[in-house]
Coordinates of C-alpha atoms in Angstrom, one line a residue:
Chain A
M1 CA -46.1 32.0 8.5
A2 CA -44.1 28.9 9.4
A3 CA -41.8 29.2 6.4
A4 CA -41.0 32.8 7.2
S5 CA -40.1 32.0 10.8
S6 CA -37.9 29.1 9.8
Q7 CA -36.3 31.4 7.2
T8 CA -35.4 34.0 9.8
M9 CA -33.5 31.3 11.8
L10 CA -31.3 30.6 8.8
P11 CA -27.9 32.2 8.8
D12 CA -26.6 34.2 5.9
F13 CA -24.4 31.6 4.2
S14 CA -22.2 34.2 2.6
L15 CA -21.1 34.9 6.1
S16 CA -20.0 31.4 6.9
P17 CA -16.7 31.5 8.8
R18 CA -13.6 31.9 6.7
I19 CA -11.0 29.2 7.1
D20 CA -7.4 29.7 7.9
Q21 CA -5.8 27.4 5.4
V22 CA -2.4 27.1 7.1
G23 CA -3.9 26.6 10.5
V24 CA -6.2 23.9 9.3
E25 CA -3.5 22.0 7.5
E26 CA -1.2 22.3 10.5
R27 CA -3.9 21.1 12.8
A28 CA -4.8 18.1 10.6
A29 CA -1.1 17.1 10.4
R30 CA -0.9 17.0 14.2
F31 CA -3.5 14.2 14.3
T32 CA -1.1 11.9 12.4
T33 CA 1.4 12.0 15.1
R34 CA -0.6 10.1 17.7
S35 CA 0.7 6.7 18.5
I36 CA -1.9 4.0 18.7
K37 CA -0.7 0.5 19.6
K38 CA -1.8 -2.9 20.6
E39 CA -5.2 -3.2 22.2
S40 CA -6.4 0.3 21.3
K41 CA -5.2 -0.2 17.8
L42 CA -7.1 -3.5 17.5
N43 CA -10.2 -1.8 18.8
G44 CA -9.7 1.1 16.4
L45 CA -9.3 -1.3 13.5
K46 CA -12.5 -3.1 14.3
L47 CA -14.3 0.2 14.7
I48 CA -13.1 1.2 11.3
L49 CA -14.4 -2.0 9.7
N50 CA -17.7 -1.3 11.3
M51 CA -17.8 2.2 9.9
I52 CA -17.1 1.3 6.3
D53 CA -19.6 1.9 3.5
L54 CA -18.4 -0.8 1.2
T55 CA -18.8 0.8 -2.2
T56 CA -19.0 -0.2 -5.8
L57 CA -20.0 2.6 -8.2
E58 CA -19.0 1.7 -11.6
G59 CA -20.7 1.6 -15.0
K60 CA -19.7 -2.0 -15.3
D61 CA -21.4 -3.2 -12.1
T62 CA -23.5 -6.3 -12.5
D63 CA -25.9 -8.1 -10.2
G64 CA -23.2 -10.7 -9.6
K65 CA -20.7 -8.1 -8.6
V66 CA -23.1 -6.5 -6.2
K67 CA -24.0 -9.9 -4.7
Q68 CA -20.4 -10.7 -4.3
L69 CA -19.8 -7.4 -2.5
C70 CA -22.8 -8.0 -0.2
Y71 CA -21.4 -11.4 0.7
K72 CA -18.1 -9.8 1.5
A73 CA -19.9 -7.2 3.6
M74 CA -21.4 -9.9 5.7
H75 CA -18.3 -12.2 5.8
L76 CA -15.3 -10.0 5.9
H77 CA -12.8 -12.6 6.9
D78 CA -14.4 -15.7 8.5
A79 CA -11.0 -17.0 9.5
V80 CA -11.0 -14.5 12.3
P81 CA -14.0 -15.0 14.5
G82 CA -15.8 -12.0 16.2
L83 CA -15.2 -9.4 13.4
P84 CA -18.0 -6.8 12.9
T85 CA -19.7 -6.4 9.6
V86 CA -19.4 -3.2 7.6
A87 CA -22.0 -0.5 8.1
A88 CA -23.5 -0.4 4.7
V89 CA -23.1 -1.3 1.1
C90 CA -23.2 1.6 -1.3
V91 CA -24.5 1.1 -4.9
Y92 CA -26.2 2.8 -7.8
P93 CA -30.1 3.0 -7.6
S94 CA -30.5 0.2 -10.2
M95 CA -28.6 -2.2 -7.9
V96 CA -30.5 -1.4 -4.7
K97 CA -33.0 -4.2 -5.1
V98 CA -30.2 -6.8 -5.6
A99 CA -28.3 -5.5 -2.6
R100 CA -31.4 -5.3 -0.4
K101 CA -32.2 -9.0 -1.2
A102 CA -28.6 -10.1 -0.7
L103 CA -28.3 -8.4 2.7
E104 CA -31.6 -9.6 4.0
G105 CA -31.5 -10.1 7.8
S106 CA -27.8 -9.1 8.1
G107 CA -28.5 -5.6 9.7
I108 CA -26.2 -4.1 7.0
K109 CA -27.7 -1.0 5.5
V110 CA -28.2 -0.4 1.8
A111 CA -27.0 3.0 0.7
S112 CA -27.7 4.3 -2.8
V113 CA -26.2 7.3 -4.6
S114 CA -28.8 9.4 -6.4
T115 CA -29.5 12.8 -8.0
A116 CA -27.6 12.0 -11.2
F117 CA -24.5 10.9 -9.4
P118 CA -21.6 11.8 -9.8
S119 CA -22.1 15.1 -11.8
G120 CA -25.5 16.1 -10.5
Q121 CA -26.2 17.8 -13.8
A122 CA -29.8 16.9 -14.3
P123 CA -33.2 18.7 -13.8
R124 CA -34.6 18.6 -10.3
D125 CA -37.6 16.4 -11.2
I126 CA -35.2 13.7 -12.5
K127 CA -33.2 14.0 -9.3
L128 CA -36.3 13.6 -7.2
R129 CA -37.5 10.6 -9.2
D130 CA -34.0 9.1 -9.0
T131 CA -34.2 9.4 -5.2
R132 CA -37.8 8.1 -4.9
F133 CA -36.9 5.1 -7.0
A134 CA -33.9 4.2 -4.8
V135 CA -36.0 4.6 -1.7
S136 CA -38.8 2.5 -3.1
E137 CA -36.4 -0.2 -4.1
G138 CA -35.4 -0.4 -0.4
A139 CA -32.5 2.0 0.2
D140 CA -31.9 2.9 3.8
E141 CA -29.6 5.8 3.0
I142 CA -29.3 8.2 0.1
D143 CA -26.0 9.8 -1.0
M144 CA -26.9 12.9 -3.0
V145 CA -24.6 15.2 -4.8
I146 CA -25.0 19.0 -4.6
S147 CA -25.1 21.1 -7.8
R148 CA -21.6 22.4 -7.7
G149 CA -22.0 24.7 -10.7
R150 CA -24.9 26.5 -9.1
F151 CA -23.0 26.7 -5.8
H152 CA -20.0 28.3 -7.5
A153 CA -22.4 30.7 -9.2
G154 CA -23.5 31.9 -5.8
E155 CA -27.0 30.4 -6.1
Y156 CA -27.1 29.2 -2.5
N157 CA -30.9 29.3 -2.4
F158 CA -31.0 26.9 -5.3
V159 CA -28.6 24.4 -3.7
F160 CA -30.4 24.7 -0.3
D161 CA -33.8 24.2 -1.8
E162 CA -32.6 21.2 -3.8
I163 CA -31.2 19.5 -0.7
A164 CA -34.4 20.2 1.2
A165 CA -36.5 18.8 -1.6
I166 CA -34.4 15.6 -1.8
K167 CA -34.6 15.3 2.0
E168 CA -38.3 15.3 1.7
A169 CA -38.2 12.7 -1.1
C170 CA -36.0 10.5 1.1
G171 CA -38.8 9.9 3.6
D172 CA -37.3 7.7 6.4
A173 CA -34.0 7.2 4.6
R174 CA -31.1 9.1 6.0
L175 CA -29.6 11.6 3.6
K176 CA -25.9 12.0 3.0
V177 CA -25.0 15.2 1.1
I178 CA -21.9 14.9 -1.0
L179 CA -20.1 18.3 -1.4
E180 CA -17.5 17.0 -3.8
T181 CA -14.8 19.1 -2.1
G182 CA -12.3 18.4 -4.9
E183 CA -14.5 20.6 -7.1
L184 CA -15.1 23.3 -4.5
G185 CA -11.6 24.6 -4.6
T186 CA -11.2 26.4 -1.2
Y187 CA -11.8 25.5 2.4
D188 CA -14.0 28.6 2.7
K189 CA -16.4 27.1 0.1
V190 CA -16.2 23.7 1.8
R191 CA -17.3 25.3 5.0
R192 CA -20.1 27.3 3.3
A193 CA -21.4 24.2 1.5
S194 CA -21.3 22.2 4.7
D195 CA -23.4 24.9 6.5
I196 CA -25.9 25.0 3.6
A197 CA -26.3 21.2 3.6
M198 CA -26.8 20.9 7.3
Y199 CA -29.4 23.7 7.6
A200 CA -31.2 22.2 4.6
G201 CA -31.7 18.9 6.3
A202 CA -28.6 16.7 5.7
D203 CA -28.2 13.8 8.2
F204 CA -24.6 13.3 7.0
I205 CA -22.2 15.5 5.1
K206 CA -19.8 13.6 2.8
T207 CA -16.6 14.9 1.1
S208 CA -16.5 13.3 -2.3
T209 CA -18.0 11.0 -4.9
G210 CA -14.7 9.2 -5.3
K211 CA -14.7 10.1 -9.0
I212 CA -12.8 13.4 -8.7
Q213 CA -9.2 14.0 -7.4
P214 CA -8.5 15.1 -4.8
A215 CA -11.1 13.2 -2.9
A216 CA -11.2 13.1 1.0
T217 CA -8.2 14.7 2.7
M218 CA -7.7 15.3 6.4
P219 CA -7.8 19.1 6.2
V220 CA -11.0 19.1 4.3
T221 CA -12.5 16.6 6.7
L222 CA -11.4 18.7 9.6
V223 CA -13.2 21.8 8.1
M224 CA -16.4 19.8 7.8
L225 CA -16.1 18.3 11.3
E226 CA -15.7 21.8 12.7
A227 CA -18.8 22.9 10.8
I228 CA -20.6 19.9 12.3
R229 CA -19.4 21.0 15.8
D230 CA -20.5 24.6 15.3
F231 CA -23.9 23.4 14.0
Y232 CA -24.3 21.1 17.0
Y233 CA -23.5 24.0 19.4
K234 CA -26.1 26.2 17.6
T235 CA -28.9 23.8 17.1
G236 CA -28.2 20.8 19.4
K237 CA -28.6 18.5 16.4
M238 CA -25.9 15.9 15.6
I239 CA -24.9 15.5 12.0
G240 CA -22.8 12.6 10.7
M241 CA -19.6 12.8 8.7
K242 CA -18.4 10.6 5.8
P243 CA -15.0 11.1 4.2
A244 CA -14.9 9.1 0.9
G245 CA -12.4 8.3 -1.7
G246 CA -8.6 7.9 -1.2
I247 CA -8.7 6.3 2.2
S248 CA -7.3 2.9 1.5
K249 CA -4.8 2.3 4.3
S250 CA -5.7 1.5 7.9
K251 CA -3.1 3.8 9.3
L252 CA -4.7 6.8 7.6
A253 CA -8.2 5.6 8.7
L254 CA -6.9 5.5 12.3
H255 CA -5.7 9.1 11.9
Y256 CA -9.2 10.0 10.8
L257 CA -10.6 8.4 14.0
V258 CA -8.2 10.4 16.1
M259 CA -9.3 13.6 14.4
L260 CA -13.0 12.6 14.9
K261 CA -12.5 12.0 18.6
E262 CA -10.5 15.1 19.2
V263 CA -12.9 17.4 17.3
L264 CA -16.4 16.0 17.9
G265 CA -15.8 13.6 20.9
E266 CA -16.8 10.1 21.7
D267 CA -20.5 10.5 20.8
W268 CA -19.5 10.4 17.2
L269 CA -17.3 7.3 17.4
T270 CA -20.0 5.0 16.0
N271 CA -21.2 4.1 12.6
E272 CA -24.4 6.0 13.2
W273 CA -22.4 9.2 13.0
F274 CA -19.3 8.4 11.0
R275 CA -18.6 6.4 7.9
F276 CA -15.7 5.7 5.6
G277 CA -16.6 5.5 1.9
A278 CA -14.2 3.0 0.6
S279 CA -13.7 -0.2 -1.3
S280 CA -10.1 -1.3 -0.7
L281 CA -9.8 -0.1 2.9
A282 CA -11.5 -3.1 4.3
N283 CA -8.9 -5.5 3.1
D284 CA -6.0 -3.5 4.4
V285 CA -7.7 -3.2 7.8
L286 CA -8.3 -7.0 7.8
M287 CA -4.7 -7.6 7.0
Q288 CA -3.7 -5.4 10.0
I289 CA -6.1 -7.2 12.3
V290 CA -4.6 -10.6 11.3
K291 CA -1.1 -9.1 11.7
E292 CA -2.1 -8.1 15.3
H293 CA -3.4 -11.6 16.0
T294 CA -0.6 -13.6 14.5
G295 CA 2.4 -11.2 14.7
V296 CA 3.1 -12.0 11.0
Y297 CA 2.8 -9.5 8.1
Q298 CA 0.1 -10.6 5.7
S299 CA -0.3 -11.0 2.0
A300 CA -3.2 -9.8 -0.1
N301 CA -3.2 -13.2 -1.7
Y302 CA -5.0 -14.6 1.3
F303 CA -7.8 -12.1 1.4
S304 CA -10.9 -11.8 -0.7
V305 CA -10.7 -9.9 -4.0
D306 CA -12.5 -6.6 -3.8
Chain B
M1 CA 41.3 24.7 5.8
R2 CA 38.0 22.9 5.1
L3 CA 35.9 20.3 6.9
E4 CA 35.6 17.1 5.0
V5 CA 32.0 16.2 4.2
L6 CA 31.4 12.7 5.5
K7 CA 28.8 10.5 3.9
T8 CA 25.8 9.5 5.9
Y9 CA 25.3 5.8 5.3
K10 CA 21.5 5.3 4.9
L11 CA 19.2 2.6 3.7
Y12 CA 18.0 2.0 0.1
I13 CA 14.2 1.5 -0.1
G14 CA 12.1 2.0 -3.2
G15 CA 14.8 3.8 -5.0
Q16 CA 15.3 6.3 -2.2
Y17 CA 17.8 6.7 0.6
P18 CA 15.9 7.1 3.8
R19 CA 17.3 6.9 7.3
T20 CA 15.9 4.1 9.4
E21 CA 12.4 4.9 10.7
S22 CA 13.6 3.8 14.1
G23 CA 16.2 6.6 14.3
R24 CA 18.7 4.1 15.6
Y25 CA 22.3 3.6 14.4
Y26 CA 25.3 1.4 15.2
I27 CA 29.0 2.0 14.7
A28 CA 30.8 0.1 12.0
R29 CA 34.4 -0.5 13.1
N30 CA 37.4 -2.1 11.5
K31 CA 39.5 -4.8 13.3
A32 CA 41.6 -2.3 15.1
G33 CA 38.4 -0.8 16.6
A34 CA 38.6 2.4 14.7
Q35 CA 35.2 4.0 13.9
L36 CA 34.4 3.8 10.2
A37 CA 30.9 5.2 10.1
N38 CA 27.6 5.5 11.8
V39 CA 25.3 3.0 10.1
C40 CA 21.5 2.7 10.3
L41 CA 20.3 0.0 12.6
G42 CA 17.3 -1.0 10.5
S43 CA 14.1 -2.1 12.1
R44 CA 11.1 -4.3 11.5
K45 CA 9.2 -1.4 10.0
D46 CA 12.1 -0.7 7.6
F47 CA 11.7 -4.2 6.4
R48 CA 8.0 -3.8 6.1
N49 CA 8.4 -0.6 4.0
A50 CA 11.0 -2.3 1.8
Q51 CA 8.7 -5.2 1.2
V52 CA 5.9 -2.9 0.1
A53 CA 8.4 -1.3 -2.3
A54 CA 9.6 -4.6 -3.5
R55 CA 6.1 -6.0 -4.1
G56 CA 5.1 -2.9 -6.0
A57 CA 8.1 -3.3 -8.3
V58 CA 7.5 -6.9 -9.2
A59 CA 5.0 -6.3 -12.0
G60 CA 7.0 -3.7 -13.8
W61 CA 10.4 -5.5 -13.5
S62 CA 9.2 -9.0 -14.4
G63 CA 7.2 -7.5 -17.2
R64 CA 10.3 -6.0 -18.9
A65 CA 11.8 -7.7 -21.8
A66 CA 14.5 -10.0 -20.6
F67 CA 17.0 -8.3 -22.9
N68 CA 16.2 -5.0 -21.2
R69 CA 16.9 -6.5 -17.8
G70 CA 20.3 -7.6 -19.2
Q71 CA 21.0 -4.1 -20.4
I72 CA 20.3 -2.7 -16.9
L73 CA 22.5 -5.3 -15.2
Y74 CA 25.2 -4.4 -17.7
R75 CA 24.7 -0.7 -16.8
I76 CA 25.1 -1.6 -13.1
A77 CA 28.5 -3.2 -14.0
E78 CA 29.5 0.0 -15.9
M79 CA 28.6 2.2 -12.9
L80 CA 30.6 -0.1 -10.6
E81 CA 33.6 0.0 -12.9
S82 CA 33.6 3.8 -12.9
R83 CA 33.6 3.9 -9.1
R84 CA 36.2 1.1 -8.8
A85 CA 38.7 3.2 -6.9
Q86 CA 36.1 4.3 -4.3
F87 CA 35.0 0.7 -3.7
I88 CA 38.6 -0.5 -3.3
D89 CA 39.3 2.3 -0.8
E90 CA 36.2 1.4 1.2
L91 CA 37.2 -2.3 1.3
L92 CA 40.7 -1.3 2.5
L93 CA 39.0 0.5 5.4
Q94 CA 37.2 -2.7 6.2
D95 CA 40.4 -4.7 6.6
L96 CA 40.8 -6.2 3.2
S97 CA 44.3 -6.2 1.7
Q98 CA 45.0 -4.2 -1.4
A99 CA 45.1 -7.3 -3.6
A100 CA 42.0 -8.8 -2.0
A101 CA 40.1 -5.5 -2.4
E102 CA 41.0 -5.2 -6.0
A103 CA 40.1 -8.8 -6.7
E104 CA 36.7 -8.3 -4.9
V105 CA 35.8 -5.3 -6.9
N106 CA 37.0 -6.8 -10.2
T107 CA 35.1 -10.1 -9.7
S108 CA 32.0 -8.2 -8.7
I109 CA 32.0 -6.3 -11.9
D110 CA 32.6 -9.4 -13.9
R111 CA 29.9 -11.2 -12.1
L112 CA 27.4 -8.5 -13.0
I113 CA 28.4 -8.9 -16.7
Y114 CA 28.0 -12.6 -16.3
Y115 CA 24.4 -12.4 -15.1
A116 CA 23.6 -9.6 -17.5
G117 CA 24.4 -12.1 -20.3
W118 CA 22.2 -14.8 -18.7
C119 CA 19.1 -12.5 -18.4
D120 CA 17.7 -13.5 -21.8
K121 CA 19.3 -17.0 -22.1
F122 CA 18.5 -19.0 -19.0
Q123 CA 14.9 -19.3 -20.1
Q124 CA 16.0 -21.4 -23.1
L125 CA 18.2 -23.6 -20.9
F126 CA 15.5 -24.4 -18.3
S127 CA 12.5 -24.5 -20.6
A128 CA 11.3 -27.7 -22.2
V129 CA 8.7 -29.0 -24.6
N130 CA 7.4 -32.1 -22.9
P131 CA 6.2 -35.4 -24.5
V132 CA 2.7 -36.1 -23.3
A133 CA 0.3 -38.9 -24.1
G134 CA -2.5 -36.7 -25.4
S135 CA -3.4 -34.0 -27.9
F136 CA -1.6 -31.3 -26.1
F137 CA 1.3 -29.0 -26.8
N138 CA 2.9 -29.2 -23.4
F139 CA 5.7 -26.9 -22.4
S140 CA 7.4 -25.6 -19.2
V141 CA 9.0 -22.2 -18.7
P142 CA 10.6 -20.6 -15.7
E143 CA 8.9 -17.5 -14.2
P144 CA 10.1 -15.3 -11.4
T145 CA 8.8 -16.2 -8.0
G146 CA 8.2 -12.6 -6.9
V147 CA 9.8 -11.0 -3.8
V148 CA 12.9 -12.5 -2.4
S149 CA 14.4 -11.7 1.1
I150 CA 18.1 -12.1 1.3
I151 CA 20.5 -12.0 4.2
A152 CA 23.8 -11.4 2.5
P153 CA 27.2 -13.0 3.2
Q154 CA 29.0 -11.5 6.2
N155 CA 32.6 -11.8 5.0
S156 CA 32.3 -10.8 1.4
P157 CA 30.8 -7.3 1.7
L158 CA 30.7 -6.5 -2.0
L159 CA 31.2 -9.6 -4.0
G160 CA 28.9 -11.7 -1.8
L161 CA 26.3 -9.0 -2.0
V162 CA 26.5 -8.8 -5.8
S163 CA 26.6 -12.6 -6.1
V164 CA 23.2 -13.0 -4.3
I165 CA 21.4 -10.0 -5.8
A166 CA 22.4 -10.4 -9.4
P167 CA 20.8 -13.8 -10.1
V168 CA 17.6 -12.9 -8.3
I169 CA 17.0 -9.7 -10.3
A170 CA 18.3 -11.2 -13.5
G171 CA 15.4 -13.6 -13.3
G172 CA 12.8 -10.8 -12.9
N173 CA 12.4 -10.9 -9.1
T174 CA 12.7 -8.1 -6.7
C175 CA 14.5 -8.3 -3.4
I176 CA 15.1 -7.0 0.1
V177 CA 18.7 -7.5 1.2
L178 CA 20.2 -7.2 4.6
A179 CA 23.8 -6.2 4.1
S180 CA 26.8 -7.6 6.0
E181 CA 26.4 -6.5 9.6
Q182 CA 30.1 -6.1 10.3
K183 CA 31.0 -4.7 6.9
P184 CA 28.1 -2.7 5.7
L185 CA 29.8 0.2 4.0
S186 CA 30.1 -1.3 0.5
A187 CA 26.5 -2.3 0.4
I188 CA 25.3 1.3 0.8
T189 CA 27.8 2.6 -1.7
F190 CA 26.6 -0.2 -4.0
A191 CA 23.1 1.2 -3.5
E192 CA 24.3 4.4 -5.0
V193 CA 25.5 2.5 -8.0
L194 CA 22.1 0.9 -8.4
G195 CA 20.4 4.3 -8.0
T196 CA 22.3 5.5 -11.1
S197 CA 21.8 2.4 -13.3
D198 CA 18.2 2.8 -14.6
L199 CA 17.2 0.1 -12.2
P200 CA 13.6 0.9 -11.3
G201 CA 13.1 1.9 -7.6
G202 CA 12.0 -1.0 -5.4
V203 CA 13.7 -3.8 -7.4
V204 CA 16.6 -3.9 -5.0
N205 CA 16.1 -2.7 -1.4
I206 CA 19.1 -2.7 0.9
L207 CA 18.9 -2.5 4.7
T208 CA 21.6 -2.5 7.3
G209 CA 21.3 -3.8 10.8
S210 CA 21.3 -6.8 13.0
V211 CA 20.8 -10.2 11.5
K212 CA 19.6 -11.6 14.8
E213 CA 16.9 -8.9 15.2
L214 CA 15.6 -9.0 11.6
V215 CA 15.9 -12.6 10.5
S216 CA 12.5 -13.6 11.7
W217 CA 10.8 -10.8 9.7
F218 CA 12.8 -11.8 6.7
S219 CA 11.4 -15.3 6.9
D220 CA 7.9 -15.0 8.3
H221 CA 6.4 -12.3 6.1
M222 CA 3.5 -13.8 4.2
D223 CA 4.0 -11.6 1.2
V224 CA 7.6 -12.7 0.5
N225 CA 8.0 -15.7 -1.9
A226 CA 11.6 -16.9 -1.2
T227 CA 14.3 -16.3 1.3
I228 CA 18.1 -16.7 1.0
Y229 CA 20.5 -17.0 3.9
C230 CA 24.3 -17.2 3.5
E231 CA 25.7 -18.2 6.9
N232 CA 25.9 -21.6 8.5
D233 CA 24.4 -20.9 11.9
S234 CA 22.2 -24.0 12.2
S235 CA 19.8 -22.5 14.8
V236 CA 19.1 -19.6 12.5
Q237 CA 18.7 -22.0 9.6
S238 CA 16.1 -24.1 11.4
S239 CA 14.2 -21.0 12.5
I240 CA 14.2 -19.7 8.9
R241 CA 12.8 -23.1 7.7
E242 CA 10.1 -23.1 10.3
K243 CA 8.9 -19.6 9.7
S244 CA 9.1 -19.9 6.0
A245 CA 6.7 -22.9 6.2
L246 CA 4.0 -20.4 7.0
N247 CA 3.5 -19.5 3.3
L248 CA 5.7 -22.2 1.8
K249 CA 8.5 -19.8 0.9
R250 CA 11.4 -21.3 -1.0
V251 CA 14.4 -21.4 1.3
F252 CA 18.0 -21.4 0.1
F253 CA 21.1 -21.6 2.3
Y254 CA 24.2 -20.5 0.4
D255 CA 26.4 -21.2 3.3
K256 CA 29.2 -23.2 1.7
K257 CA 29.8 -21.1 -1.4
D258 CA 33.1 -19.6 -2.2
W259 CA 32.0 -16.4 -3.9
N260 CA 35.6 -15.8 -5.2
S261 CA 35.6 -19.0 -7.2
E262 CA 33.8 -20.2 -10.3
E263 CA 31.2 -21.9 -8.1
G264 CA 30.0 -18.5 -7.0
Q265 CA 28.3 -18.0 -10.3
S266 CA 25.9 -20.2 -12.2
P267 CA 22.6 -20.1 -14.0
Y268 CA 21.3 -22.4 -11.3
F269 CA 21.4 -19.5 -8.9
I270 CA 18.9 -17.9 -11.2
L271 CA 16.8 -21.0 -11.3
D272 CA 16.6 -21.1 -7.5
T273 CA 14.1 -18.2 -7.5
Q274 CA 12.1 -19.2 -10.5
E275 CA 8.9 -21.2 -10.6
I276 CA 8.4 -23.6 -13.4
K277 CA 5.1 -23.1 -15.1
T278 CA 3.8 -25.9 -17.3
T279 CA 1.1 -25.2 -19.9
W280 CA -1.2 -27.8 -21.5
H281 CA -2.3 -26.3 -24.8
P282 CA -5.0 -28.3 -26.6
I283 CA -4.1 -29.1 -30.2
E284 CA -5.1 -31.5 -32.9
N285 CA -3.6 -34.9 -33.0
I286 CA 0.1 -34.1 -33.0
A287 CA 1.2 -37.4 -34.6
G288 CA -1.0 -36.6 -37.6
A289 CA 1.3 -33.7 -38.5
G290 CA 4.2 -36.1 -38.4
G291 CA 5.7 -34.3 -35.4
G292 CA 7.8 -36.2 -33.0
Y293 CA 6.8 -34.9 -29.6

């Protein structure tokens, strides 16, 4: 039976590697000491722009707000020619249609959160309908949340099956699985949740919803990158990574790129395999780019409002 | 027998006392060439960090009641008074005579009291209700311009510093100050006074270092609203004018001021870093009420 044979390939998730907390934090801190200047800094900044999932996930979002965000995604700062666009715009399912229309022909993807984001506390059939609705409205990518409560209760099969079911509902849309690391508590659990998500069919694993503190941190991202690396060695399949929440300064974003390059290598240095979930990061990166061009420190007054 | 603990003269940024990020220092000497202290040689990035702190402090500081700003300026004067002897000693080290040092400290304290008083009064002086030919209540009020970069006077290490900082913060602005290059000790000790005066972090940021190296950053930063320079070097002045034009900073040269005299203090120093905001408020026919605007 096909199911049985694929089941035998699955590892026992309770045996996922344990993480050395001190070691991971020390290692993550090392990445912040690299010095990146001039030309390489400028290229790094442009790459960061191109990796951003420009996000608005608020109860007060309106069609107008989403259209404005989409315009910004396409015209980051027209005063500087040759800038890339962001990778995607990330919205709630009810806003997908608006975003899809606004981004027509731009090549920018529409990402939609789903599965009762951000808590994930809803029955599976609702989560599935939520996902199918977003896909049918035109979402290219789905950002789902895992059931953290079930995960903490040790019901790994439930979490695994849920991700697999959502993956199936996604069809051609790429699936990002949000672990919400701020609610997982330990690096061990982050690693275990990463393994479950990847084996269940995630195309990306993502740290956070942005609604819970702490959101993305460098050590947590490092743990997940290492999980991706191990998964790649075992299966030959590349998985993407998306830290989200709390990355609002370009310097920090550059540190993440350094970490990405040194853990996973050059193949991952593209927006196909790495994203930043952020809203205010774009403006800070733009200010740094203009600073590199003009030699003059910039003011937020001269950049678009987020 | 004990070793004396010498003070490390550091910068004052965002309410904290960091060393310069550049790790550089220079030696402050008196006229005879004796070494007084190792002083931080501040860098472009120190200025950048100070600007971020200053910008972050604008909303809170300008949003305080004017009366409360006055109380805090008064508190600065109190703290300075209690450290009078220390400041006099430090000025003596920097070649001032006993009489001059005492006068410098005394006048500095008095000047802070002077501006403490002005905090909630200059608004009345510079505000106006304007006569307009229409059904509007039209009035103008001064509002703080925001972040001010200041290159402090070289030869008046304490009084000059106080005289340029006090009117700027009295008006609700925040500032980044480059202390006297030759006589930087009093500025850093004054930062300790500020740090114990309930002044929110970031309202005043004090750097030490080379004027020549830092002046362009003080004048071309797009997120600084006004700049003040206190020497009469004309090439520096024209460079400041040129770079400040980038974002239309207000530029002031206080190069002919005698800080020891009465002309060193005036509410017009406060007005320099204020913007006048005029409001046109629609009303019914004002003449109908018998008013005389």
